[in-house]
PDB file of C-alpha atoms in Angstrom:
ATOM      1  CA  VAL A   1       1.496  39.185  52.989  1.00  0.00           C
ATOM      2  CA  GLN A   2       4.863  39.932  52.836  1.00  0.00           C
ATOM      3  CA  GLY A   3       6.910  43.451  51.982  1.00  0.00           C
ATOM      4  CA  GLY A   4       9.348  45.588  53.628  1.00  0.00           C
ATOM      5  CA  ALA A   5       9.322  44.607  57.878  1.00  0.00           C
ATOM      6  CA  VAL A   6       6.036  42.900  57.462  1.00  0.00           C
ATOM      7  CA  HIS A   7       5.780  38.949  57.053  1.00  0.00           C
ATOM      8  CA  VAL A   8       2.513  38.150  58.120  1.00  0.00           C
ATOM      9  CA  ALA A   9      -0.364  35.045  57.685  1.00  0.00           C
ATOM     10  CA  GLY A  10      -3.711  34.580  58.644  1.00  0.00           C
ATOM     11  CA  ALA A  11      -7.283  36.097  57.638  1.00  0.00           C
ATOM     12  CA  THR A  12      -8.155  39.810  57.289  1.00  0.00           C
ATOM     13  CA  LEU A  13     -11.406  41.148  55.278  1.00  0.00           C
ATOM     14  CA  ALA A  14     -11.727  42.886  52.059  1.00  0.00           C
ATOM     15  CA  GLY A  15     -10.265  46.774  52.718  1.00  0.00           C
ATOM     16  CA  THR A  16      -8.545  45.958  56.613  1.00  0.00           C
ATOM     17  CA  PRO A  17      -5.046  47.531  56.072  1.00  0.00           C
ATOM     18  CA  GLY A  18      -3.280  44.477  57.394  1.00  0.00           C
ATOM     19  CA  VAL A  19      -4.207  41.346  59.045  1.00  0.00           C
ATOM     20  CA  PRO A  20      -6.126  41.772  62.627  1.00  0.00           C
ATOM     21  CA  VAL A  21      -6.139  37.816  63.164  1.00  0.00           C
ATOM     22  CA  GLY A  22      -2.997  35.723  62.982  1.00  0.00           C
ATOM     23  CA  HIS A  23       1.343  35.926  63.460  1.00  0.00           C
ATOM     24  CA  ASN A  24       3.986  37.022  61.672  1.00  0.00           C
ATOM     25  CA  ASP A  25       7.336  35.110  62.463  1.00  0.00           C
ATOM     26  CA  ARG A  26       7.035  35.252  66.062  1.00  0.00           C
ATOM     27  CA  VAL A  27       3.712  36.619  67.837  1.00  0.00           C
ATOM     28  CA  ALA A  28       0.632  34.929  66.727  1.00  0.00           C
ATOM     29  CA  TRP A  29      -3.015  36.936  68.028  1.00  0.00           C
ATOM     30  CA  GLY A  30      -6.539  36.006  67.615  1.00  0.00           C
ATOM     31  CA  VAL A  31      -9.428  38.527  68.434  1.00  0.00           C
ATOM     32  CA  THR A  32     -13.157  38.195  69.561  1.00  0.00           C
ATOM     33  CA  ASN A  33     -15.753  40.968  70.353  1.00  0.00           C
ATOM     34  CA  VAL A  34     -15.919  42.142  73.779  1.00  0.00           C
ATOM     35  CA  MET A  35     -19.713  43.411  72.651  1.00  0.00           C
ATOM     36  CA  ALA A  36     -18.731  46.541  74.782  1.00  0.00           C
ATOM     37  CA  ASP A  37     -21.512  49.534  74.434  1.00  0.00           C
ATOM     38  CA  MET A  38     -19.784  52.405  72.580  1.00  0.00           C
ATOM     39  CA  ILE A  39     -23.063  54.280  71.880  1.00  0.00           C
ATOM     40  CA  ASP A  40     -25.567  56.308  74.317  1.00  0.00           C
ATOM     41  CA  LEU A  41     -29.010  58.691  73.841  1.00  0.00           C
ATOM     42  CA  VAL A  42     -28.884  61.752  75.497  1.00  0.00           C
ATOM     43  CA  MET A  43     -31.767  63.824  76.117  1.00  0.00           C
ATOM     44  CA  LEU A  44     -31.357  67.182  76.313  1.00  0.00           C
ATOM     45  CA  GLU A  45     -33.641  69.913  77.163  1.00  0.00           C
ATOM     46  CA  ARG A  46     -34.114  72.778  74.237  1.00  0.00           C
ATOM     47  CA  ASP A  47     -33.267  76.901  75.148  1.00  0.00           C
ATOM     48  CA  GLY A  48     -33.857  78.796  72.290  1.00  0.00           C
ATOM     49  CA  ASP A  49     -31.887  77.691  69.589  1.00  0.00           C
ATOM     50  CA  GLY A  50     -29.564  75.630  71.848  1.00  0.00           C
ATOM     51  CA  VAL A  51     -29.229  72.895  73.892  1.00  0.00           C
ATOM     52  CA  VAL A  52     -28.133  72.743  77.740  1.00  0.00           C
ATOM     53  CA  ILE A  53     -25.675  70.482  77.931  1.00  0.00           C
ATOM     54  CA  GLY A  54     -23.853  69.675  81.916  1.00  0.00           C
ATOM     55  CA  GLY A  55     -26.193  72.973  82.561  1.00  0.00           C
ATOM     56  CA  GLN A  56     -24.989  75.614  80.812  1.00  0.00           C
ATOM     57  CA  THR A  57     -26.804  75.978  76.830  1.00  0.00           C
ATOM     58  CA  ARG A  58     -24.733  75.236  73.856  1.00  0.00           C
ATOM     59  CA  PRO A  59     -25.419  75.680  70.077  1.00  0.00           C
ATOM     60  CA  LEU A  60     -27.285  73.488  68.174  1.00  0.00           C
ATOM     61  CA  THR A  61     -25.327  73.174  64.473  1.00  0.00           C
ATOM     62  CA  ALA A  62     -26.780  72.208  61.218  1.00  0.00           C
ATOM     63  CA  ARG A  63     -24.788  69.655  58.754  1.00  0.00           C
ATOM     64  CA  THR A  64     -25.547  69.169  55.184  1.00  0.00           C
ATOM     65  CA  VAL A  65     -25.437  65.328  54.533  1.00  0.00           C
ATOM     66  CA  THR A  66     -25.494  63.625  51.208  1.00  0.00           C
ATOM     67  CA  VAL A  67     -26.214  60.067  50.919  1.00  0.00           C
ATOM     68  CA  LYS A  68     -25.522  57.492  47.386  1.00  0.00           C
ATOM     69  CA  PRO A  69     -27.225  54.539  47.680  1.00  0.00           C
ATOM     70  CA  ARG A  70     -27.022  52.532  45.231  1.00  0.00           C
ATOM     71  CA  LYS A  71     -28.970  52.317  42.021  1.00  0.00           C
ATOM     72  CA  ALA A  72     -30.721  55.079  43.446  1.00  0.00           C
ATOM     73  CA  ASP A  73     -30.258  59.121  43.670  1.00  0.00           C
ATOM     74  CA  ALA A  74     -28.569  60.851  46.099  1.00  0.00           C
ATOM     75  CA  VAL A  75     -30.513  62.197  49.273  1.00  0.00           C
ATOM     76  CA  THR A  76     -29.219  65.052  50.753  1.00  0.00           C
ATOM     77  CA  ALA A  77     -30.633  66.048  54.558  1.00  0.00           C
ATOM     78  CA  THR A  78     -29.677  68.569  56.980  1.00  0.00           C
ATOM     79  CA  VAL A  79     -28.795  66.934  60.068  1.00  0.00           C
ATOM     80  CA  MET A  80     -28.709  69.173  63.981  1.00  0.00           C
ATOM     81  CA  TRP A  81     -25.425  68.537  65.637  1.00  0.00           C
ATOM     82  CA  THR A  82     -24.739  68.794  69.228  1.00  0.00           C
ATOM     83  CA  GLU A  83     -21.068  68.639  70.680  1.00  0.00           C
ATOM     84  CA  LEU A  84     -22.416  65.118  71.951  1.00  0.00           C
ATOM     85  CA  GLY A  85     -23.390  63.755  68.522  1.00  0.00           C
ATOM     86  CA  PRO A  86     -26.202  63.921  66.220  1.00  0.00           C
ATOM     87  CA  VAL A  87     -29.784  65.104  67.038  1.00  0.00           C
ATOM     88  CA  VAL A  88     -31.966  62.028  66.203  1.00  0.00           C
ATOM     89  CA  SER A  89     -35.687  62.928  67.441  1.00  0.00           C
ATOM     90  CA  GLU A  90     -37.150  66.286  68.881  1.00  0.00           C
ATOM     91  CA  GLY A  91     -40.454  66.131  70.695  1.00  0.00           C
ATOM     92  CA  PRO A  92     -42.163  68.256  73.833  1.00  0.00           C
ATOM     93  CA  ASP A  93     -39.537  66.874  75.812  1.00  0.00           C
ATOM     94  CA  GLY A  94     -36.617  68.472  74.149  1.00  0.00           C
ATOM     95  CA  VAL A  95     -34.412  67.041  71.998  1.00  0.00           C
ATOM     96  CA  MET A  96     -32.536  63.165  71.913  1.00  0.00           C
ATOM     97  CA  VAL A  97     -28.710  63.039  70.707  1.00  0.00           C
ATOM     98  CA  MET A  98     -26.708  60.067  69.709  1.00  0.00           C
ATOM     99  CA  ARG A  99     -23.426  59.846  71.622  1.00  0.00           C
ATOM    100  CA  TRP A 100     -20.971  57.755  70.049  1.00  0.00           C
ATOM    101  CA  LEU A 101     -17.481  57.112  70.936  1.00  0.00           C
ATOM    102  CA  ALA A 102     -16.331  56.892  67.239  1.00  0.00           C
ATOM    103  CA  LEU A 103     -17.872  59.938  66.572  1.00  0.00           C
ATOM    104  CA  GLU A 104     -15.313  61.957  69.543  1.00  0.00           C
ATOM    105  CA  MET A 105     -12.140  59.897  69.219  1.00  0.00           C
ATOM    106  CA  GLN A 106      -9.000  59.827  66.635  1.00  0.00           C
ATOM    107  CA  ASP A 107      -9.545  56.319  65.738  1.00  0.00           C
ATOM    108  CA  GLN A 108      -5.779  54.245  65.701  1.00  0.00           C
ATOM    109  CA  THR A 109      -6.885  50.414  64.519  1.00  0.00           C
ATOM    110  CA  PRO A 110      -4.961  50.781  61.574  1.00  0.00           C
ATOM    111  CA  ASP A 111      -1.984  51.428  63.917  1.00  0.00           C
ATOM    112  CA  LEU A 112      -2.449  48.549  66.308  1.00  0.00           C
ATOM    113  CA  ILE A 113      -3.241  46.261  63.166  1.00  0.00           C
ATOM    114  CA  ARG A 114      -0.055  47.565  62.088  1.00  0.00           C
ATOM    115  CA  ALA A 115       1.647  46.643  65.182  1.00  0.00           C
ATOM    116  CA  MET A 116       0.589  43.339  65.087  1.00  0.00           C
ATOM    117  CA  ALA A 117       2.175  42.919  62.096  1.00  0.00           C
ATOM    118  CA  THR A 118       5.043  43.887  63.422  1.00  0.00           C
ATOM    119  CA  SER A 119       5.182  43.074  67.230  1.00  0.00           C
ATOM    120  CA  GLN A 120       8.259  40.282  67.953  1.00  0.00           C
ATOM    121  CA  SER A 121       6.471  39.723  71.352  1.00  0.00           C
ATOM    122  CA  THR A 122       3.799  38.962  73.585  1.00  0.00           C
ATOM    123  CA  ALA A 123       5.452  42.280  75.598  1.00  0.00           C
ATOM    124  CA  MET A 124       5.740  44.595  72.684  1.00  0.00           C
ATOM    125  CA  LEU A 125       1.901  43.715  71.327  1.00  0.00           C
ATOM    126  CA  LYS A 126       0.792  43.914  75.008  1.00  0.00           C
ATOM    127  CA  ASP A 127       2.365  47.422  74.822  1.00  0.00           C
ATOM    128  CA  ALA A 128       0.694  48.393  71.970  1.00  0.00           C
ATOM    129  CA  ALA A 129      -2.917  47.063  72.217  1.00  0.00           C
ATOM    130  CA  SER A 130      -2.991  48.598  75.504  1.00  0.00           C
ATOM    131  CA  SER A 131      -1.644  52.591  74.871  1.00  0.00           C
ATOM    132  CA  LEU A 132      -3.660  52.749  71.203  1.00  0.00           C
ATOM    133  CA  ALA A 133      -7.486  54.161  70.649  1.00  0.00           C
ATOM    134  CA  SER A 134      -9.670  52.123  68.441  1.00  0.00           C
ATOM    135  CA  MET A 135     -13.339  52.168  68.284  1.00  0.00           C
ATOM    136  CA  VAL A 136     -13.959  48.746  68.949  1.00  0.00           C
ATOM    137  CA  PRO A 137     -13.013  47.001  71.327  1.00  0.00           C
ATOM    138  CA  GLN A 138     -11.654  43.135  71.147  1.00  0.00           C
ATOM    139  CA  ASN A 139     -10.441  40.359  73.317  1.00  0.00           C
ATOM    140  CA  LEU A 140      -6.831  40.144  71.774  1.00  0.00           C
ATOM    141  CA  ALA A 141      -5.381  36.593  72.551  1.00  0.00           C
ATOM    142  CA  ILE A 142      -1.274  36.872  72.199  1.00  0.00           C
ATOM    143  CA  ALA A 143       1.030  34.165  72.378  1.00  0.00           C
ATOM    144  CA  ASP A 144       4.838  34.278  70.782  1.00  0.00           C
ATOM    145  CA  VAL A 145       7.917  31.786  70.219  1.00  0.00           C
ATOM    146  CA  ASP A 146       9.044  31.822  73.313  1.00  0.00           C
ATOM    147  CA  GLY A 147       6.722  30.864  75.265  1.00  0.00           C
ATOM    148  CA  GLY A 148       4.840  34.233  75.929  1.00  0.00           C
ATOM    149  CA  TYR A 149       1.227  34.391  76.356  1.00  0.00           C
ATOM    150  CA  GLY A 150      -2.031  36.350  77.414  1.00  0.00           C
ATOM    151  CA  TRP A 151      -5.143  37.878  77.050  1.00  0.00           C
ATOM    152  CA  LEU A 152      -6.564  41.532  77.190  1.00  0.00           C
ATOM    153  CA  VAL A 153      -8.843  43.776  76.354  1.00  0.00           C
ATOM    154  CA  ALA A 154      -7.442  45.811  73.603  1.00  0.00           C
ATOM    155  CA  GLY A 155     -10.121  49.288  72.565  1.00  0.00           C
ATOM    156  CA  SER A 156     -11.491  52.203  73.956  1.00  0.00           C
ATOM    157  CA  ILE A 157     -15.146  51.980  76.004  1.00  0.00           C
ATOM    158  CA  PRO A 158     -16.812  55.278  76.950  1.00  0.00           C
ATOM    159  CA  ALA A 159     -16.073  55.376  81.180  1.00  0.00           C
ATOM    160  CA  ARG A 160     -19.617  56.261  82.378  1.00  0.00           C
ATOM    161  CA  ARG A 161     -20.509  59.030  85.170  1.00  0.00           C
ATOM    162  CA  GLY A 162     -23.915  58.195  87.105  1.00  0.00           C
ATOM    163  CA  PHE A 163     -25.501  56.017  84.586  1.00  0.00           C
ATOM    164  CA  THR A 164     -24.536  52.671  83.511  1.00  0.00           C
ATOM    165  CA  GLY A 165     -25.943  53.161  79.319  1.00  0.00           C
ATOM    166  CA  ARG A 166     -28.869  50.941  79.935  1.00  0.00           C
ATOM    167  CA  VAL A 167     -31.341  53.588  79.765  1.00  0.00           C
ATOM    168  CA  ILE A 168     -30.865  57.619  78.346  1.00  0.00           C
ATOM    169  CA  TYR A 169     -29.383  59.648  80.434  1.00  0.00           C
ATOM    170  CA  PRO A 170     -30.236  63.681  80.956  1.00  0.00           C
ATOM    171  CA  GLY A 171     -27.352  65.648  79.330  1.00  0.00           C
ATOM    172  CA  GLY A 172     -28.360  68.857  81.015  1.00  0.00           C
ATOM    173  CA  ASP A 173     -27.221  67.215  84.475  1.00  0.00           C
ATOM    174  CA  PRO A 174     -23.450  68.049  85.519  1.00  0.00           C
ATOM    175  CA  ALA A 175     -23.747  64.291  87.001  1.00  0.00           C
ATOM    176  CA  PHE A 176     -24.496  62.604  84.147  1.00  0.00           C
ATOM    177  CA  GLY A 177     -22.007  61.855  81.067  1.00  0.00           C
ATOM    178  CA  TRP A 178     -18.726  60.107  80.288  1.00  0.00           C
ATOM    179  CA  GLU A 179     -15.096  61.048  81.754  1.00  0.00           C
ATOM    180  CA  GLY A 180     -13.262  59.785  79.192  1.00  0.00           C
ATOM    181  CA  VAL A 181     -12.473  55.858  78.217  1.00  0.00           C
ATOM    182  CA  ILE A 182     -11.764  52.877  80.519  1.00  0.00           C
ATOM    183  CA  GLU A 183      -7.865  52.768  81.285  1.00  0.00           C
ATOM    184  CA  ASP A 184      -7.954  49.557  83.501  1.00  0.00           C
ATOM    185  CA  ARG A 185      -9.478  47.456  80.920  1.00  0.00           C
ATOM    186  CA  PRO A 186      -9.217  43.558  81.977  1.00  0.00           C
ATOM    187  CA  GLN A 187      -5.586  41.338  81.179  1.00  0.00           C
ATOM    188  CA  ALA A 188      -4.190  38.011  81.835  1.00  0.00           C
ATOM    189  CA  PHE A 189      -0.508  37.231  81.048  1.00  0.00           C
ATOM    190  CA  GLN A 190       1.349  34.295  82.055  1.00  0.00           C
ATOM    191  CA  PRO A 191      -1.017  33.448  84.625  1.00  0.00           C
ATOM    192  CA  ASP A 192      -0.256  31.113  87.649  1.00  0.00           C
ATOM    193  CA  GLN A 193      -2.961  28.941  86.324  1.00  0.00           C
ATOM    194  CA  GLY A 194      -0.480  28.580  83.328  1.00  0.00           C
ATOM    195  CA  PHE A 195      -3.230  29.109  80.592  1.00  0.00           C
ATOM    196  CA  VAL A 196      -6.065  32.089  79.443  1.00  0.00           C
ATOM    197  CA  VAL A 197      -9.532  31.635  78.687  1.00  0.00           C
TER     198      VAL A 197
END
């Protein structure tokens, strides 16, 4: 791909705005999936027309959603929504909600892919990958023509409070929930061992 300040070669997927695996004239990069857990199920107590979140009653809102399957008529449904995400089931024990980080953040993945294409050193790409929020955490391996190299976890992972994410958490209890994203993600640049794996 060449145009303006961008001159990149590598692999991409149809519809991706750039080259997520490849190199420009000075920097090469590769990615593998971190397999981070980005979705939690939250159990909420029903309180009249609302739900209890963090000890306070919050409203439920109705959203109309239309899905148009291929070779079929469009299907329209009403989905109940909380400030933590959509209701996926409701029963006598309360309301179960799907909390997904992608629904709560401004995804900057296209900006990260652009930074890959335009970075002139591992340091530049490391700074961009460390600061841009991406909804799909990736191991990002970087090397440049000056001998710089390293690896970091790029992307956003929820910082959980009071639970691990392995089971449903009680959203009505303020001791449980999310506290933004994990800021101190693993990385290694120019380590003493002379390589990264």
